[in-house]
Coordinates of C-alpha atoms and ligand atoms in Angstrom, one line a residue:
X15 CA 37.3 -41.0 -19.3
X16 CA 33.8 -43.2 -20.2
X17 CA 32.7 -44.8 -17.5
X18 CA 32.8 -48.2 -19.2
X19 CA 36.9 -47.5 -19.4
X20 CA 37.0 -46.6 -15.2
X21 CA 34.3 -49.7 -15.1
X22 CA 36.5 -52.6 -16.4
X23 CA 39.7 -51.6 -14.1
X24 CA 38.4 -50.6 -11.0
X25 CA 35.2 -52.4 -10.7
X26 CA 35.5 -54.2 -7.0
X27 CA 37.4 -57.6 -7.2
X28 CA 37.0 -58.8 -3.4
X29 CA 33.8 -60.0 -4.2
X30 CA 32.7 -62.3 -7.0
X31 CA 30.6 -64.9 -8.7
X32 CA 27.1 -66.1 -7.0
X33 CA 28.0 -66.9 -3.4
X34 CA 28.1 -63.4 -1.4
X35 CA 27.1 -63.8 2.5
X36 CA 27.5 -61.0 5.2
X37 CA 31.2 -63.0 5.5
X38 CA 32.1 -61.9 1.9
X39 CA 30.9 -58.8 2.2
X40 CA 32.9 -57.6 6.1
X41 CA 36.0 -56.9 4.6
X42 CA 34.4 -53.9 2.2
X43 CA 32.4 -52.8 5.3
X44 CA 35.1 -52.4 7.2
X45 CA 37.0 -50.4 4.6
X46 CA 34.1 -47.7 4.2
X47 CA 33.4 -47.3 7.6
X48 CA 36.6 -44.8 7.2
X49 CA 34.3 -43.0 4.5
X50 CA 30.4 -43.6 5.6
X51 CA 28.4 -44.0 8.5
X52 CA 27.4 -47.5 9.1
X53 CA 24.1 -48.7 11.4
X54 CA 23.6 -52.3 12.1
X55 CA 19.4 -52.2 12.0
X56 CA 18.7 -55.5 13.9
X57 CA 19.5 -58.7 13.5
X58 CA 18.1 -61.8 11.1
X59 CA 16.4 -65.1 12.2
X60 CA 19.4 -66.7 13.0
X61 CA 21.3 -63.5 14.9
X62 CA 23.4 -62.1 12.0
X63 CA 23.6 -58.3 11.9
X64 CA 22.1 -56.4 9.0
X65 CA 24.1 -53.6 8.5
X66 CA 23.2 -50.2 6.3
X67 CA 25.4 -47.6 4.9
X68 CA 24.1 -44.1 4.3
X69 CA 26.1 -42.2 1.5
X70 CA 26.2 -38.2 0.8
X71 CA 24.1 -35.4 2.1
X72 CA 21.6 -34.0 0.0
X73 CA 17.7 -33.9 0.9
X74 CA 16.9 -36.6 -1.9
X75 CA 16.6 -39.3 0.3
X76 CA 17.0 -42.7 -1.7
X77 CA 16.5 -46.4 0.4
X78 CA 18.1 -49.5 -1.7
X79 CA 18.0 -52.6 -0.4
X80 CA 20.0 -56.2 -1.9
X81 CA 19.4 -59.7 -1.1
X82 CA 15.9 -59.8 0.0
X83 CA 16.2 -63.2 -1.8
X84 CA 19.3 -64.4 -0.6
X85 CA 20.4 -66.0 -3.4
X86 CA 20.3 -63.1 -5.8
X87 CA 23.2 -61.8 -4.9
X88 CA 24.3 -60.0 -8.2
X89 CA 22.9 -56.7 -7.3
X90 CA 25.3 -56.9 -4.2
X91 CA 27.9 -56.8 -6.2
X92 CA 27.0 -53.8 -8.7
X93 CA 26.4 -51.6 -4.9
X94 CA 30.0 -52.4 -3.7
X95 CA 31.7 -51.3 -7.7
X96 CA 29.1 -48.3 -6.9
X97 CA 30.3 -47.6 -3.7
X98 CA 34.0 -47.9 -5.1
X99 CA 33.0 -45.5 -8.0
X100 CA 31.7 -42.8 -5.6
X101 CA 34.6 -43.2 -2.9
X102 CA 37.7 -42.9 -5.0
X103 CA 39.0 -39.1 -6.2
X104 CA 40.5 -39.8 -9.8
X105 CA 37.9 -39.8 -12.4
X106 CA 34.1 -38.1 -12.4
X107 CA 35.0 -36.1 -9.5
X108 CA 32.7 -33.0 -10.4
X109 CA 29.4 -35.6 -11.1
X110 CA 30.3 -37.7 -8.1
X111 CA 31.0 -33.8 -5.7
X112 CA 27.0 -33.1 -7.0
X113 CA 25.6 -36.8 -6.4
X114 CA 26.6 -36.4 -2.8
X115 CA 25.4 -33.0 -2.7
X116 CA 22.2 -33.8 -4.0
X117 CA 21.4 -37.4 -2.5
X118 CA 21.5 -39.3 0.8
X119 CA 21.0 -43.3 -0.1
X120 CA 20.9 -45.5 2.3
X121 CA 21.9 -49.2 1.2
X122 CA 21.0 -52.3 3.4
X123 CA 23.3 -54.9 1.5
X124 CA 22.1 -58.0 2.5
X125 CA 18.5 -57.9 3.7
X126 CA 18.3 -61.7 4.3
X127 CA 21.7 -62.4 5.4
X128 CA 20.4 -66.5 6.4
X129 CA 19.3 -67.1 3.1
X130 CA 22.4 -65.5 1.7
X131 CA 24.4 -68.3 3.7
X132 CA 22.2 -71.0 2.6
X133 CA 21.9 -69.5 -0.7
X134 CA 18.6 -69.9 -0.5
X135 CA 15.7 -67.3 -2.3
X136 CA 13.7 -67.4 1.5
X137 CA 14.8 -66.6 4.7
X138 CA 15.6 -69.3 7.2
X139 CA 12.5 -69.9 8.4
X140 CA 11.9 -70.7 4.6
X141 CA 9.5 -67.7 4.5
X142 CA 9.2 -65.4 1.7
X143 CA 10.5 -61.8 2.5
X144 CA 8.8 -60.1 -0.4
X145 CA 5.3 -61.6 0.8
X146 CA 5.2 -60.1 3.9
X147 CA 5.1 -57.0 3.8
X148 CA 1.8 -57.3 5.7
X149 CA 2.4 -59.6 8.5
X150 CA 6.0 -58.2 8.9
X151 CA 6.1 -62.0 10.9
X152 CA 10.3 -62.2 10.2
X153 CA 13.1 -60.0 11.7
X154 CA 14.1 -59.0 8.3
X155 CA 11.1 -58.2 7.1
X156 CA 10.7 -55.7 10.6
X157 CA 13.6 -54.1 9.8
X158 CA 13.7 -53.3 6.1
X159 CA 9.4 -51.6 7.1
X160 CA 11.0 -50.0 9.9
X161 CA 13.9 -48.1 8.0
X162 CA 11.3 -47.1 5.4
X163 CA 9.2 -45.7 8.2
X164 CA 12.4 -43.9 9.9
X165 CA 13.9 -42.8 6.6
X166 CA 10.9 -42.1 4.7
X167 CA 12.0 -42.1 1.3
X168 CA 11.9 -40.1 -1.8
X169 CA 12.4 -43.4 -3.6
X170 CA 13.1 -46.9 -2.7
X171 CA 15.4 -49.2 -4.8
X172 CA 14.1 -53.2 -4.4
X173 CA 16.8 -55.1 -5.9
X174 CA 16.9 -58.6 -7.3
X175 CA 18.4 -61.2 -9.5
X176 CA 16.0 -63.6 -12.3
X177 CA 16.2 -66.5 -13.2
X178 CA 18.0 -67.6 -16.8
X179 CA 14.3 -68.8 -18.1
X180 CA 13.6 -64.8 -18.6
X181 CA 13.7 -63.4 -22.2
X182 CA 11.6 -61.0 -24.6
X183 CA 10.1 -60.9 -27.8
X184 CA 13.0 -59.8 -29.6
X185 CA 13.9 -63.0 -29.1
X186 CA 17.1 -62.1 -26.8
X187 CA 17.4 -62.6 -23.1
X188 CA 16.1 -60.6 -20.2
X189 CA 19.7 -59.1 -19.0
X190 CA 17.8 -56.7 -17.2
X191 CA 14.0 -56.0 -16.1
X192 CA 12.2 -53.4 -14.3
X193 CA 9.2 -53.2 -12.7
X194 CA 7.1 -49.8 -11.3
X195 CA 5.2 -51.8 -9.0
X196 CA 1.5 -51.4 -8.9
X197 CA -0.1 -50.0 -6.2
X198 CA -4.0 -51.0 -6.3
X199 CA -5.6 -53.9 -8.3
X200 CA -6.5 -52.1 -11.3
X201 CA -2.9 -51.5 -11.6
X202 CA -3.3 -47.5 -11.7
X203 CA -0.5 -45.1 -12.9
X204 CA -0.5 -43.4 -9.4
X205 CA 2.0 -39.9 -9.2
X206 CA 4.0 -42.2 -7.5
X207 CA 4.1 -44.9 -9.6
X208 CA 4.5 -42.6 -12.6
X209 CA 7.3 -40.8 -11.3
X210 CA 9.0 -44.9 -11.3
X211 CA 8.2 -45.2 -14.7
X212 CA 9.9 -41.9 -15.8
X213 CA 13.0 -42.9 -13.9
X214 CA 12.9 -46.4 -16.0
X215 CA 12.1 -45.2 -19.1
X216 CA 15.1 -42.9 -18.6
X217 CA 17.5 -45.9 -17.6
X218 CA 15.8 -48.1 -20.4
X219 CA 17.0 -45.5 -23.1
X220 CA 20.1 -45.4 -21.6
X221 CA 21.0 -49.4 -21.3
X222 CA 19.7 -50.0 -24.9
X223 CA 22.9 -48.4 -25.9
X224 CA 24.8 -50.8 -24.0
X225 CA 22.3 -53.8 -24.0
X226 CA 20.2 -53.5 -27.3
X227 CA 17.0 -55.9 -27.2
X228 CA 18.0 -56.7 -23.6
X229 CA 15.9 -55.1 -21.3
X230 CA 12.7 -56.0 -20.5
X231 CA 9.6 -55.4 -18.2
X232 CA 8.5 -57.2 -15.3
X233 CA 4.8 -58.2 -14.3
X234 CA 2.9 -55.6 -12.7
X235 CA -0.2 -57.9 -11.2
X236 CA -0.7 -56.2 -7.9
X237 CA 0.3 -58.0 -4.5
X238 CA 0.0 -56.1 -1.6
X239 CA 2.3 -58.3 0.5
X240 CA 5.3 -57.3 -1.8
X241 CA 7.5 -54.6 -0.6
X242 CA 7.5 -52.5 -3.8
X243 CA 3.4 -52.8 -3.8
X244 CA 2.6 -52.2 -0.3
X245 CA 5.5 -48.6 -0.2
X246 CA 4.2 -47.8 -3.5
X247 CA 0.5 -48.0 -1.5
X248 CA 2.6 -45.1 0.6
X249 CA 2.7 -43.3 -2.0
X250 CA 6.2 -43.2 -2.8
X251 CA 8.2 -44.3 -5.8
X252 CA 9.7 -47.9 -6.2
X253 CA 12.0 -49.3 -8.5
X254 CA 12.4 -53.4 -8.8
X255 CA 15.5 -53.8 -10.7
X256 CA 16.0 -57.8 -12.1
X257 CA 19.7 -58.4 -12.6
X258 CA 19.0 -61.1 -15.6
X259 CA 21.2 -63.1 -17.6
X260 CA 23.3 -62.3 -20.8
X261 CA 25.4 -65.5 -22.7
X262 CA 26.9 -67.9 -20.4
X263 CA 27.7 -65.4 -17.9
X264 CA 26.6 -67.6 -14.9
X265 CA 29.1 -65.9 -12.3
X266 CA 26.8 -62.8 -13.0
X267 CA 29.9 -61.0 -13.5
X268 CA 29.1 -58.9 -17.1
X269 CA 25.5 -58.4 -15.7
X270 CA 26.6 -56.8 -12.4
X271 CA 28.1 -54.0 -14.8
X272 CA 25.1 -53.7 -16.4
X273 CA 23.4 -52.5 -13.0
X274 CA 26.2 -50.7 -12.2
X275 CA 25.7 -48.2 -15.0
X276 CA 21.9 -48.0 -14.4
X277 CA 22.6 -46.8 -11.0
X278 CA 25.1 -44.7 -11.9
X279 CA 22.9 -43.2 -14.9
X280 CA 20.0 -43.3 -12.4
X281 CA 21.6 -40.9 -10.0
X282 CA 22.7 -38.6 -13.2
X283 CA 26.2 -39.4 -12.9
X284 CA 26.4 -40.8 -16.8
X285 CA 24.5 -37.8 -18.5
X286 CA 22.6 -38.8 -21.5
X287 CA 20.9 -36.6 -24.8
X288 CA 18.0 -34.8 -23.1
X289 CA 14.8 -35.7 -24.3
X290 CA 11.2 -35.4 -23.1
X291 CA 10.2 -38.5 -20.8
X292 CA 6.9 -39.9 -21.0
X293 CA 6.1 -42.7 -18.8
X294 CA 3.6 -43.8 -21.8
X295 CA 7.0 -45.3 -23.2
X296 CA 7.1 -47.4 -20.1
X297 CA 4.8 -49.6 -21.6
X298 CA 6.3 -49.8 -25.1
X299 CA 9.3 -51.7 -23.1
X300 CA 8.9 -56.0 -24.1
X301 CA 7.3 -57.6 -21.3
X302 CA 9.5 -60.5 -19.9
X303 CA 8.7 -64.0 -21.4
X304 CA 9.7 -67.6 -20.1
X305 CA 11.1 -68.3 -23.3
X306 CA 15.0 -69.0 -22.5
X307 CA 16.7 -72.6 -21.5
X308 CA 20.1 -72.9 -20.5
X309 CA 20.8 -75.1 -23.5
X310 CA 18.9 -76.2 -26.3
X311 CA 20.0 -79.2 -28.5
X312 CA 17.7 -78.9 -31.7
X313 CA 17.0 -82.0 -34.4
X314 CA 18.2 -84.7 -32.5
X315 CA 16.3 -87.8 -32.6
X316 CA 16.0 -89.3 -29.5
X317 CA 14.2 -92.5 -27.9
X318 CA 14.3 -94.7 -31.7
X319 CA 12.3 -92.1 -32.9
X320 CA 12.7 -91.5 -36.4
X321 CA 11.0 -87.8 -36.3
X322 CA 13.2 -84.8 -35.2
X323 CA 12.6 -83.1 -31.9
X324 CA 14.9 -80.4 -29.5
X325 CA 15.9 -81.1 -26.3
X326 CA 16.1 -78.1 -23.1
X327 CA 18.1 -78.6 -20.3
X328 CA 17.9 -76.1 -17.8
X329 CA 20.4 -76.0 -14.7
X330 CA 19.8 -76.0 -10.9
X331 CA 22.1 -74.8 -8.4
X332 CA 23.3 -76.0 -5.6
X333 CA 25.6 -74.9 -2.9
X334 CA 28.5 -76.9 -2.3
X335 CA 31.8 -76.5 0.2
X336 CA 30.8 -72.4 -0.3
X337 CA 30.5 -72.5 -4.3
X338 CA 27.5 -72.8 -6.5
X339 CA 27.4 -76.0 -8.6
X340 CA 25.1 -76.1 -12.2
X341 CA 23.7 -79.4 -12.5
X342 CA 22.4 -79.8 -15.9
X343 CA 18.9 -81.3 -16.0
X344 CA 16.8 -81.4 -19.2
X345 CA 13.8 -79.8 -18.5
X346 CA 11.8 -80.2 -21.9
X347 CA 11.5 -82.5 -25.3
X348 CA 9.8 -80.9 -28.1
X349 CA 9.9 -78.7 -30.9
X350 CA 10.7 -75.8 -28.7
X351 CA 9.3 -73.1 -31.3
X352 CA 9.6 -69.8 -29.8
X353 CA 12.1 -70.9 -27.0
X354 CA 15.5 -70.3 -26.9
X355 CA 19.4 -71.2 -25.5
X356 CA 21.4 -69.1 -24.3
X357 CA 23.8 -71.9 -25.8
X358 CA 22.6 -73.5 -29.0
X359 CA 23.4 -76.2 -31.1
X360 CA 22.2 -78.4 -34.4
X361 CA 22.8 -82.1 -33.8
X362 CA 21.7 -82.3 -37.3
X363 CA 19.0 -85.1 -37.1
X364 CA 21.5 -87.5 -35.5
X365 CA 20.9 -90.1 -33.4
X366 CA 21.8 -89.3 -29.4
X367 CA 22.3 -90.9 -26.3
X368 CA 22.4 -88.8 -22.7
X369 CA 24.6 -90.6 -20.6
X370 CA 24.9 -93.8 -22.4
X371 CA 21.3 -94.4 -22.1
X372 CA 18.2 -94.4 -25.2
X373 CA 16.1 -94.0 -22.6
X374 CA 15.7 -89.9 -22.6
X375 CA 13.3 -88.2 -20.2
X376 CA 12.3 -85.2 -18.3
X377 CA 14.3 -84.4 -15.0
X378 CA 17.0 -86.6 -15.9
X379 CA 20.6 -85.1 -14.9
X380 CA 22.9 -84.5 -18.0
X381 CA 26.2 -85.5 -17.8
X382 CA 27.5 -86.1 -21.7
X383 CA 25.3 -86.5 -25.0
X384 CA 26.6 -88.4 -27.6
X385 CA 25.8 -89.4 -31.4
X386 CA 24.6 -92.4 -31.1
X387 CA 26.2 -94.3 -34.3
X388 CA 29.5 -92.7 -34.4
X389 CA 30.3 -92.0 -30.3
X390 CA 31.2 -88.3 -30.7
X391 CA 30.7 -85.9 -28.5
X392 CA 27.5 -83.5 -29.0
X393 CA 26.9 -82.3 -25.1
X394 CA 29.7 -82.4 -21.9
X395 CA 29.0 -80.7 -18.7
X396 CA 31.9 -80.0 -16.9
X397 CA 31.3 -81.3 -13.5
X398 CA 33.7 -79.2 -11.5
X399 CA 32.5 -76.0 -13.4
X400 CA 31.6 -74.2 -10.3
X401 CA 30.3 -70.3 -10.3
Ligands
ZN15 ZN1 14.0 -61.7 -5.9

């Protein structure tokens, strides 16, 4: 069986779209604490438990941590279809007997289990958890410092979701991005942040495959009050993994299989053709770019202008009654060279009006675009389209 085949019928339903909190995730917890051993490692700000589940036995001894940011939750959901993967018995059962033998991860699923309930990116003292890896001031930020210090790992796992404005020079979208943090100003390849880079150059061969174009390589600017930075100053191996955005996905849901198969490949589950790594090739990965909108509406002419432009409108979220609502705001006017949709379209150098009104401008909230002269319909935003 390919993994992709086991992938689409038994990835994990219970949990979905972009709203996961330590509620969503109890039910799951519950059901492996049948199969692994489960610590609760303190509590956050506001007194919810942040549990961690520690999986096989072997001596390489992985840390993984989700939801630092509480609001990128689509990593969350790739551990849980992970977990699923290595707990049941039918398919891969050799690969999965030998990951266990060779590897003891421990996974904290929800690091910042507040923010995750506000669905917020900061804790709820609104403080940065990846900034503070120095003045360790939040509960959170104590506990994930202290596990590294108990567990000290062979490799940590930092995982996070970006934002749709990511994409790369070949023009497609940043579905996924990794980062081998740096570990002193000068950005050094230190053995341990080498030994990163060979692990993502592996993965990187492996998801162009499935995601050509589509993976991409985050900033390495050094900042010692980020968690990858300041273990990598401890000399052992981190990789940030970005779980990006692909085509209108915005429940995350295609993407989470995307990180699914880079930790499965990543723990040598998914064998690929052997070839000699060199963490040169790191580099040759595309660098992520700000060049994506949620929607771009090209040659439209707007405000009685008779010259062409583009419009971008780029969505915020918002949580309402426990669901995550896009609301549509147009973000740029311009010729929007180099930038890109992830939905396009040519309004053909006709005349439009957002919402009824000539009067177009920046941070104004998009509900319907029309052609001007003959009414229809160029733009609509659904406003119960919820993720
Ligand atoms: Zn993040």
């Amino acid at each position: 069986m390919k993994i992709e085949a086991w992938y689409s019928n038994n990835f994990e339903p219970l949990i979905s779209g972009r709203y996961i909190t330590l509620e969503h995730i109890k039910p799951l917890l519950e059901k492996y604490k049948n199969h692994y051993e489960i610590s609760i490692l303190g509590v956050s700000e506001l007194g919810k438990e942040i549990p961690m589940l520690k999986i096989g036995t072997g001596k390489k001894k992985v840390l993984a941590w989700s939801q630092m940011h509480g609001n990128e939750s689509t990593t969350t959901k790739s551990i849980f279809d992970f977990l699923k993967f290595v707990t049941q018995k039918d398919a891969f059962k050799d690969e999965i007997r030998a990951f266990l033998n060779d590897f003891t991860i421990y996974i904290i699923p929800i690091l910042n289990p507040d923010g995750a309930s506000l669905y917020t990116r900061n804790n709820a003292n609104n403080i940065d958890l990846n900034r503070e890896a120095q003045d360790l001031s939040q509960n959170e930020s104590k506990v994930l410092m202290n596990a590294f210090n108990a567990l000290k790992p062979d490799l940590c796992m930092n995982l996070h979701g970006q934002r749709t404005i990511y994409g790369l020079e070949t023009k497609k979208p940043a579905t996924v991005s990794f980062l081998s943090p740096s570990s002193t100003i000068e950005r050094e390849v230190t053995k341990s942040r080498r030994i990163a880079m060979e692990l993502i150059v592996g993965l990187n061969e492996y998801l162009q495959k499935l995601i050509p174009g589509q993976v991409g390589r985050y900033d390495d600017s050094f900042n010692a009050n980020c968690f990858g930075d300041a273990f990598q100053m401890k000399g052992v191996p981190v990789i940030l993994f970005e779980a990006g955005h692909i085509g209108y996905d915005y429940r995350r849901e295609k993407t989470r299989a995307y990180l699914f198969y880079a930790f499965i490949n990543l723990f040598g589950i998914t064998k690929q053709d052997h070839f000699p790594i060199n963490y040169k090739n790191y580099f040759l990965i595309p660098e992520n770019k700000k060049n994506y909108y949620d929607y771009i509406l090209r040659n439209v002419l707007v405000n009685d202008s008779i010259k062409p432009t583009s419009i971008a409108i780029q969505f915020t979220e918002s949580l309402e009654n426990e669901t995550i609502k896009f609301i549509p705001k147009i973000a740029k006017i311009g010729a929007l060279d180099g930038f890109y949709g992830h939905l396009e379209k040519d309004g053909n150098n006709s005349e439009i009006l957002v919402n009824s009104q000539n009067n177009i401008e920046i941070g104004l909230n998009v509900s319907v675009i029309n052609n001007k002269n003959d009414k229809s319909l160029v733009y609509f935003y659904e406003k119960n389209y919820l993720f």
